[in-house]
Coordinates of C-alpha atoms and ligand atoms in Angstrom, one line a residue:
X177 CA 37.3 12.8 -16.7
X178 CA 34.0 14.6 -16.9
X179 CA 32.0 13.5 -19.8
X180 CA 28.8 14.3 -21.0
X181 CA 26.9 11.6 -23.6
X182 CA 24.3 13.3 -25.5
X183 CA 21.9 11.8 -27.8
X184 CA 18.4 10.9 -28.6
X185 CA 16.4 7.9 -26.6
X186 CA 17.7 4.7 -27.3
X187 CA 21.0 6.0 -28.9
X188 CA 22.4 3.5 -26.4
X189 CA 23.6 6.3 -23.6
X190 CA 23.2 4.1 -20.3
X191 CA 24.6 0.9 -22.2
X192 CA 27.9 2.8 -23.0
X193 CA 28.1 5.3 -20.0
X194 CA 28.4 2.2 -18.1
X195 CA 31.2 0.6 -19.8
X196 CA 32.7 4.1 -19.4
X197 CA 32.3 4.5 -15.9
X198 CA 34.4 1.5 -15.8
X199 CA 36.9 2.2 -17.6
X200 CA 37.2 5.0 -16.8
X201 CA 36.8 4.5 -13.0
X202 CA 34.3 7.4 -12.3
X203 CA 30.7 7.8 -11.5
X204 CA 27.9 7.1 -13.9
X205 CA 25.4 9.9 -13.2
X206 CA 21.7 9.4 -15.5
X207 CA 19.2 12.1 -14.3
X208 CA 16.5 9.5 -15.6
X209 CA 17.5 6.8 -13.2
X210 CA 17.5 8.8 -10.5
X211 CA 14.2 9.6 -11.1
X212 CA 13.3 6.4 -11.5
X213 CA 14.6 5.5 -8.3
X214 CA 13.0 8.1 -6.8
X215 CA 9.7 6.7 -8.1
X216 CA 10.3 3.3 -6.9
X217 CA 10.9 4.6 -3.3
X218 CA 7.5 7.0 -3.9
X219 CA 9.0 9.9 -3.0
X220 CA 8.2 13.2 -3.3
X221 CA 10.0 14.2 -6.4
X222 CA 9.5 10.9 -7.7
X223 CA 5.7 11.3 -7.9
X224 CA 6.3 14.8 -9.5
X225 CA 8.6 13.1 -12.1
X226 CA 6.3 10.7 -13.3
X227 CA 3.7 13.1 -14.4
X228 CA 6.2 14.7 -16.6
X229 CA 8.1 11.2 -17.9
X230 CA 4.7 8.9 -18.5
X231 CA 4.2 11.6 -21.0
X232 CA 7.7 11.6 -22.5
X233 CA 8.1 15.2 -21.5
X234 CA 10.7 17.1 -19.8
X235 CA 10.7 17.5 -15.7
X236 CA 11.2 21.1 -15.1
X237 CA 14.3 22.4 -15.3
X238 CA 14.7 23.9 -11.6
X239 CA 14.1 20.4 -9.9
X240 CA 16.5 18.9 -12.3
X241 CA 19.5 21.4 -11.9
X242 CA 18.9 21.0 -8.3
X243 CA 19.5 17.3 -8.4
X244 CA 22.5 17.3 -10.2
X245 CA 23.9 19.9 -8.1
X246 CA 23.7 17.9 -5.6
X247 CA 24.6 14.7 -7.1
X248 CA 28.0 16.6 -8.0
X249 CA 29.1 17.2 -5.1
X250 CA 28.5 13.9 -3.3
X251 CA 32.5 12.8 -3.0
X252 CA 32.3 9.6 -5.5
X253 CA 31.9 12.7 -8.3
X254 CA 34.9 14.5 -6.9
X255 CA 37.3 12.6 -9.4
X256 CA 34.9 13.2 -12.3
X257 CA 31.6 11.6 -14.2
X258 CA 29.8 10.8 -17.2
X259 CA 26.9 12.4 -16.9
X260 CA 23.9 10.1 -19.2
X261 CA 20.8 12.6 -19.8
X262 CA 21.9 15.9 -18.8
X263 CA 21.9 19.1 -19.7
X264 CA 18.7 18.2 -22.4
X265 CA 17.6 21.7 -23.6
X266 CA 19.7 25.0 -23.9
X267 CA 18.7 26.1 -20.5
X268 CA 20.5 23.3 -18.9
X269 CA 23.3 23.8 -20.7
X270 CA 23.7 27.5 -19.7
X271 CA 23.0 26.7 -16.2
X272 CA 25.6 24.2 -16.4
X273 CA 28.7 26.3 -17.0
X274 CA 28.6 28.8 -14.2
X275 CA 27.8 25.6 -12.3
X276 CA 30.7 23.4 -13.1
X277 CA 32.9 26.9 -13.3
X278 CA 31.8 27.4 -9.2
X279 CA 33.1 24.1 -8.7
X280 CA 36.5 24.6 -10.5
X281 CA 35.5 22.0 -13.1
X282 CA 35.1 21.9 -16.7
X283 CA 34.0 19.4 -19.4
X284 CA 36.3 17.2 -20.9
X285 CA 34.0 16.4 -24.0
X286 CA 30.5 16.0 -24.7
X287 CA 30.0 12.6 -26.4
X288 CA 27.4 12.4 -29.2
X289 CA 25.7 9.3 -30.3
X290 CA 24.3 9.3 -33.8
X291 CA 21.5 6.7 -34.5
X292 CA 18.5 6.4 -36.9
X293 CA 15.2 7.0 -36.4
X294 CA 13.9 3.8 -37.3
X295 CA 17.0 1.8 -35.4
X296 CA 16.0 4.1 -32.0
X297 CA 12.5 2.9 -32.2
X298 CA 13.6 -0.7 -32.5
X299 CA 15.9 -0.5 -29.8
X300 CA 13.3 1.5 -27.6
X301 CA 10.2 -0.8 -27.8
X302 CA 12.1 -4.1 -27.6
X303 CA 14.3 -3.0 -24.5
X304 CA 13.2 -4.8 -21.2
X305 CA 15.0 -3.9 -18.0
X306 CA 15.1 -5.0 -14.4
X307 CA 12.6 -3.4 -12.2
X308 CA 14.9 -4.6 -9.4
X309 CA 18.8 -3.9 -10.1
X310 CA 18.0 -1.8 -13.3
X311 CA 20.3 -3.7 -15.6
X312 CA 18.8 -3.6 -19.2
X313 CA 18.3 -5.7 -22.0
X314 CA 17.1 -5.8 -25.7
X315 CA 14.9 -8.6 -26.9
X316 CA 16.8 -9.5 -30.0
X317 CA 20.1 -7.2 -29.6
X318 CA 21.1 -8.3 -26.1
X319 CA 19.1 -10.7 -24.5
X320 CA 19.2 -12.4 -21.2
X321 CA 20.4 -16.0 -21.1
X322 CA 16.7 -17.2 -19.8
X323 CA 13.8 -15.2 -21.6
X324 CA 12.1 -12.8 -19.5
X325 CA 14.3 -13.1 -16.6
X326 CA 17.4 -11.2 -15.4
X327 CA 20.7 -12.2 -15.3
X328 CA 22.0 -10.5 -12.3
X329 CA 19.2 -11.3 -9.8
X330 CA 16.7 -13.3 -12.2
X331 CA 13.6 -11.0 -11.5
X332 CA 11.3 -10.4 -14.4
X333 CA 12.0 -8.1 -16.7
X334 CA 9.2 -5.1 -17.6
X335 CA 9.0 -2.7 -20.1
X336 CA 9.7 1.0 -19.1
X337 CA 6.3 2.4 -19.4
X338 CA 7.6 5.2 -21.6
X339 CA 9.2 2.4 -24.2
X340 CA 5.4 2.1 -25.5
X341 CA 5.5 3.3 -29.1
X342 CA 3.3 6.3 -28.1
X343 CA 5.2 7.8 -25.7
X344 CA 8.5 6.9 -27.7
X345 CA 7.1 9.1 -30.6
X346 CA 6.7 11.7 -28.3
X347 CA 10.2 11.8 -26.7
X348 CA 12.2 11.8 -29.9
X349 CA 9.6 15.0 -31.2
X350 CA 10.7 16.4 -27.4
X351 CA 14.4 15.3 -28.4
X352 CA 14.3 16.8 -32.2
X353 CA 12.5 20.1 -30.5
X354 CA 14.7 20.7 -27.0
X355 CA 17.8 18.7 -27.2
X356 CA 19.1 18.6 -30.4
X357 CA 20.5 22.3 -30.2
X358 CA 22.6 21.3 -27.6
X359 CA 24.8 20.0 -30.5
X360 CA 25.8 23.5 -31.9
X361 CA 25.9 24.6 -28.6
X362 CA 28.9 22.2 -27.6
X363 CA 30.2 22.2 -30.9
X364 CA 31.0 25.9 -30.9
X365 CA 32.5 25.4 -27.6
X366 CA 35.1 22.7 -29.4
X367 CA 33.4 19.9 -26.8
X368 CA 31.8 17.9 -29.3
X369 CA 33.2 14.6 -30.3
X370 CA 30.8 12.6 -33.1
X371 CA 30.1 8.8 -32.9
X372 CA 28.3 6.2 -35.0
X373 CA 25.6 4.7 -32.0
X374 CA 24.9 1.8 -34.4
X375 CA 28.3 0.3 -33.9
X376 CA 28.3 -2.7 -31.4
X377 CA 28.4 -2.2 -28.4
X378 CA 32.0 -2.6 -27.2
X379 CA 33.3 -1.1 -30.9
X380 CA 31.7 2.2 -30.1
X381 CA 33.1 1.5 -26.5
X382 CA 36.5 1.1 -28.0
X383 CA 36.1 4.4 -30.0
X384 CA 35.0 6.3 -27.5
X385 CA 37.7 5.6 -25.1
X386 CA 40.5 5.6 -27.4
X387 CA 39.3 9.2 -28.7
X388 CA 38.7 10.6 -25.0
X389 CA 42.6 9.2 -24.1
X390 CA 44.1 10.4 -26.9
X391 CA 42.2 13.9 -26.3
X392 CA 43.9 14.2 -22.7
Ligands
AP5_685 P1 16.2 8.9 -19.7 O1 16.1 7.8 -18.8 O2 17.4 9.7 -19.8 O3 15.7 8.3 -21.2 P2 16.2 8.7 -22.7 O4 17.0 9.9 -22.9 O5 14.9 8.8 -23.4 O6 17.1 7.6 -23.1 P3 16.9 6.1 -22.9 O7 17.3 5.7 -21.5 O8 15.6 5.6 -23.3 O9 18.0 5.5 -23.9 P4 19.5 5.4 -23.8 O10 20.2 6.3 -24.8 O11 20.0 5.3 -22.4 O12 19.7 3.9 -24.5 P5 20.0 2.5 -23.8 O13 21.5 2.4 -23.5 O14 19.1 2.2 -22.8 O15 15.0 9.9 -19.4 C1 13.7 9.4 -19.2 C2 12.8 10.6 -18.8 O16 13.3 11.3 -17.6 C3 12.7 11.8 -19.8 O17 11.7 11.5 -20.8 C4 12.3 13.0 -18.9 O18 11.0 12.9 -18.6 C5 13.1 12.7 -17.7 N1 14.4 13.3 -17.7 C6 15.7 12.7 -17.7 N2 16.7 13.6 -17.7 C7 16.1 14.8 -17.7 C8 16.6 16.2 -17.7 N3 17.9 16.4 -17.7 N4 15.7 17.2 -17.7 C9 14.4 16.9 -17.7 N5 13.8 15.7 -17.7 C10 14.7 14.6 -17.7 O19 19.8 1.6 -25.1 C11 18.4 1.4 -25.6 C12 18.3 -0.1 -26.1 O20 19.2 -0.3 -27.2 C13 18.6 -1.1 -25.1 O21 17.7 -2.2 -25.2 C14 20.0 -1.6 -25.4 O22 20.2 -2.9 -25.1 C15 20.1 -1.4 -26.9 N6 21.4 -0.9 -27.4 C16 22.2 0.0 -26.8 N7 23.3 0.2 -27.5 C17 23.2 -0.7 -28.6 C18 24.1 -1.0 -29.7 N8 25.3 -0.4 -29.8 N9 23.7 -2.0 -30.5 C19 22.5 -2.6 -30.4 N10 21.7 -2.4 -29.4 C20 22.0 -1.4 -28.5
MG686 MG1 19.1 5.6 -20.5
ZN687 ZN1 18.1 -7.6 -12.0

């Protein structure tokens, strides 16, 4: 199972990658986390990430290949993965291929989430996540049984400092302007499969899953 969920900020990637990565019983790989984590362990590339996400921009596209690369071939991502935030402009993409091809793998669909503008920002400026075990919430569309704290490990919640309504703006231009034609570029490959992200959560789940199966 190697699955790749493409859509804009907030279409609700990381929430259903990780039911997927249940089901499905493979990795969940999200370029954006790990450079989150990098940033909470203040490394290197973690300080050179930051520059790039605070202002809802791309990191450059060499670092990010290599990462992946790497990620890949760590032995949990042997059986597969469902990859949450990469390849997110047509560059990735066409580095991707050779690089799956090298490895004897190919994708078994690229997942696209379709949401609204005006649903993504709501989604985006009222999510809250764990700054300790990163699980995430929503304000009003998920929240956490005592307000403010986390559920898992009750440590208070923050807001991702690109989840300010600034910097949102500014990742959905960088979305509309570098991602978006990754759509045509799967969907001439026969890779894409359509969803509606503003089903619940475990309906879209559901869909997903059942499509996927039935695809083989
Ligand atoms: P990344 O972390 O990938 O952020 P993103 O793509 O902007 O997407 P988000 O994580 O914000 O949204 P999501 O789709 O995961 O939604 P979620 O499930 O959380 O990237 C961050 C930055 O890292 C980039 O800006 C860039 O700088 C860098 N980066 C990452 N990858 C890169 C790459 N390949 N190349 C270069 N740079 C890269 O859901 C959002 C909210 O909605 C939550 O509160 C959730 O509870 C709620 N929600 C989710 N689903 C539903 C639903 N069905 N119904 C109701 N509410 C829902
Ligand atoms: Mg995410
Ligand atoms: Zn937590």
């Amino acid at each position: 199972m190697e699955l790749v969920l493409l859509g804009p900020p907030g279409s609700g990637k990381g929430t259903q990658a990780k039911v997927l990565a249940e089901r499905f019983r493979v990795p969940h790989i999200s370029t954006g986390d790990i450079f989150r984590k990098n940033l909470r362990e203040g490394t290197e590339l973690g300080e050179m990430a930051r520059r790039y996400m605070d202002e809802g921009q791309l990191v450059p596209d060499d670092v990010t290949e290599a990462m992946v690369t790497d990620r890949l071939a760590q032995q949990d991502a042997i059986a597969g993965f469902i990859l949450d935030g990469f390849p997110r402009n047509l560059a990735q993409g066409e580095h991707f291929q050779p690089m799956l091809r090298e490895a004897g793998r190919r994708l078994t669909a690229v997942i696209h989430l379709v949401v609204g503008r005006s649903v993504l920002i709501t989604r985006l400026t009222g999510r809250r996540v764990c700054p300790k075990c990163g699980a995430s919430y929503h304000v009003e569309f998920n929240p956490p049984q005592v307000a403010g704290h986390c559920d898992v490990c009750s440590t208070e919640l923050v807001q991702r400092p690109d989840d300010s309504l600034e910097t949102v703006t500014k990742r959905l231009e960088v979305y509309d302007n570098e991602t978006a034609p990754l759509v045509a570029f799967y969907e001439a490959q026969g890779l894409l499969m359509e969803f509606d992200g503003e089903l619940p959560v475990d309906a879209l789940a559901d869909a997903i899953v059942s499509r996927v199966s039935a695809h083989g």
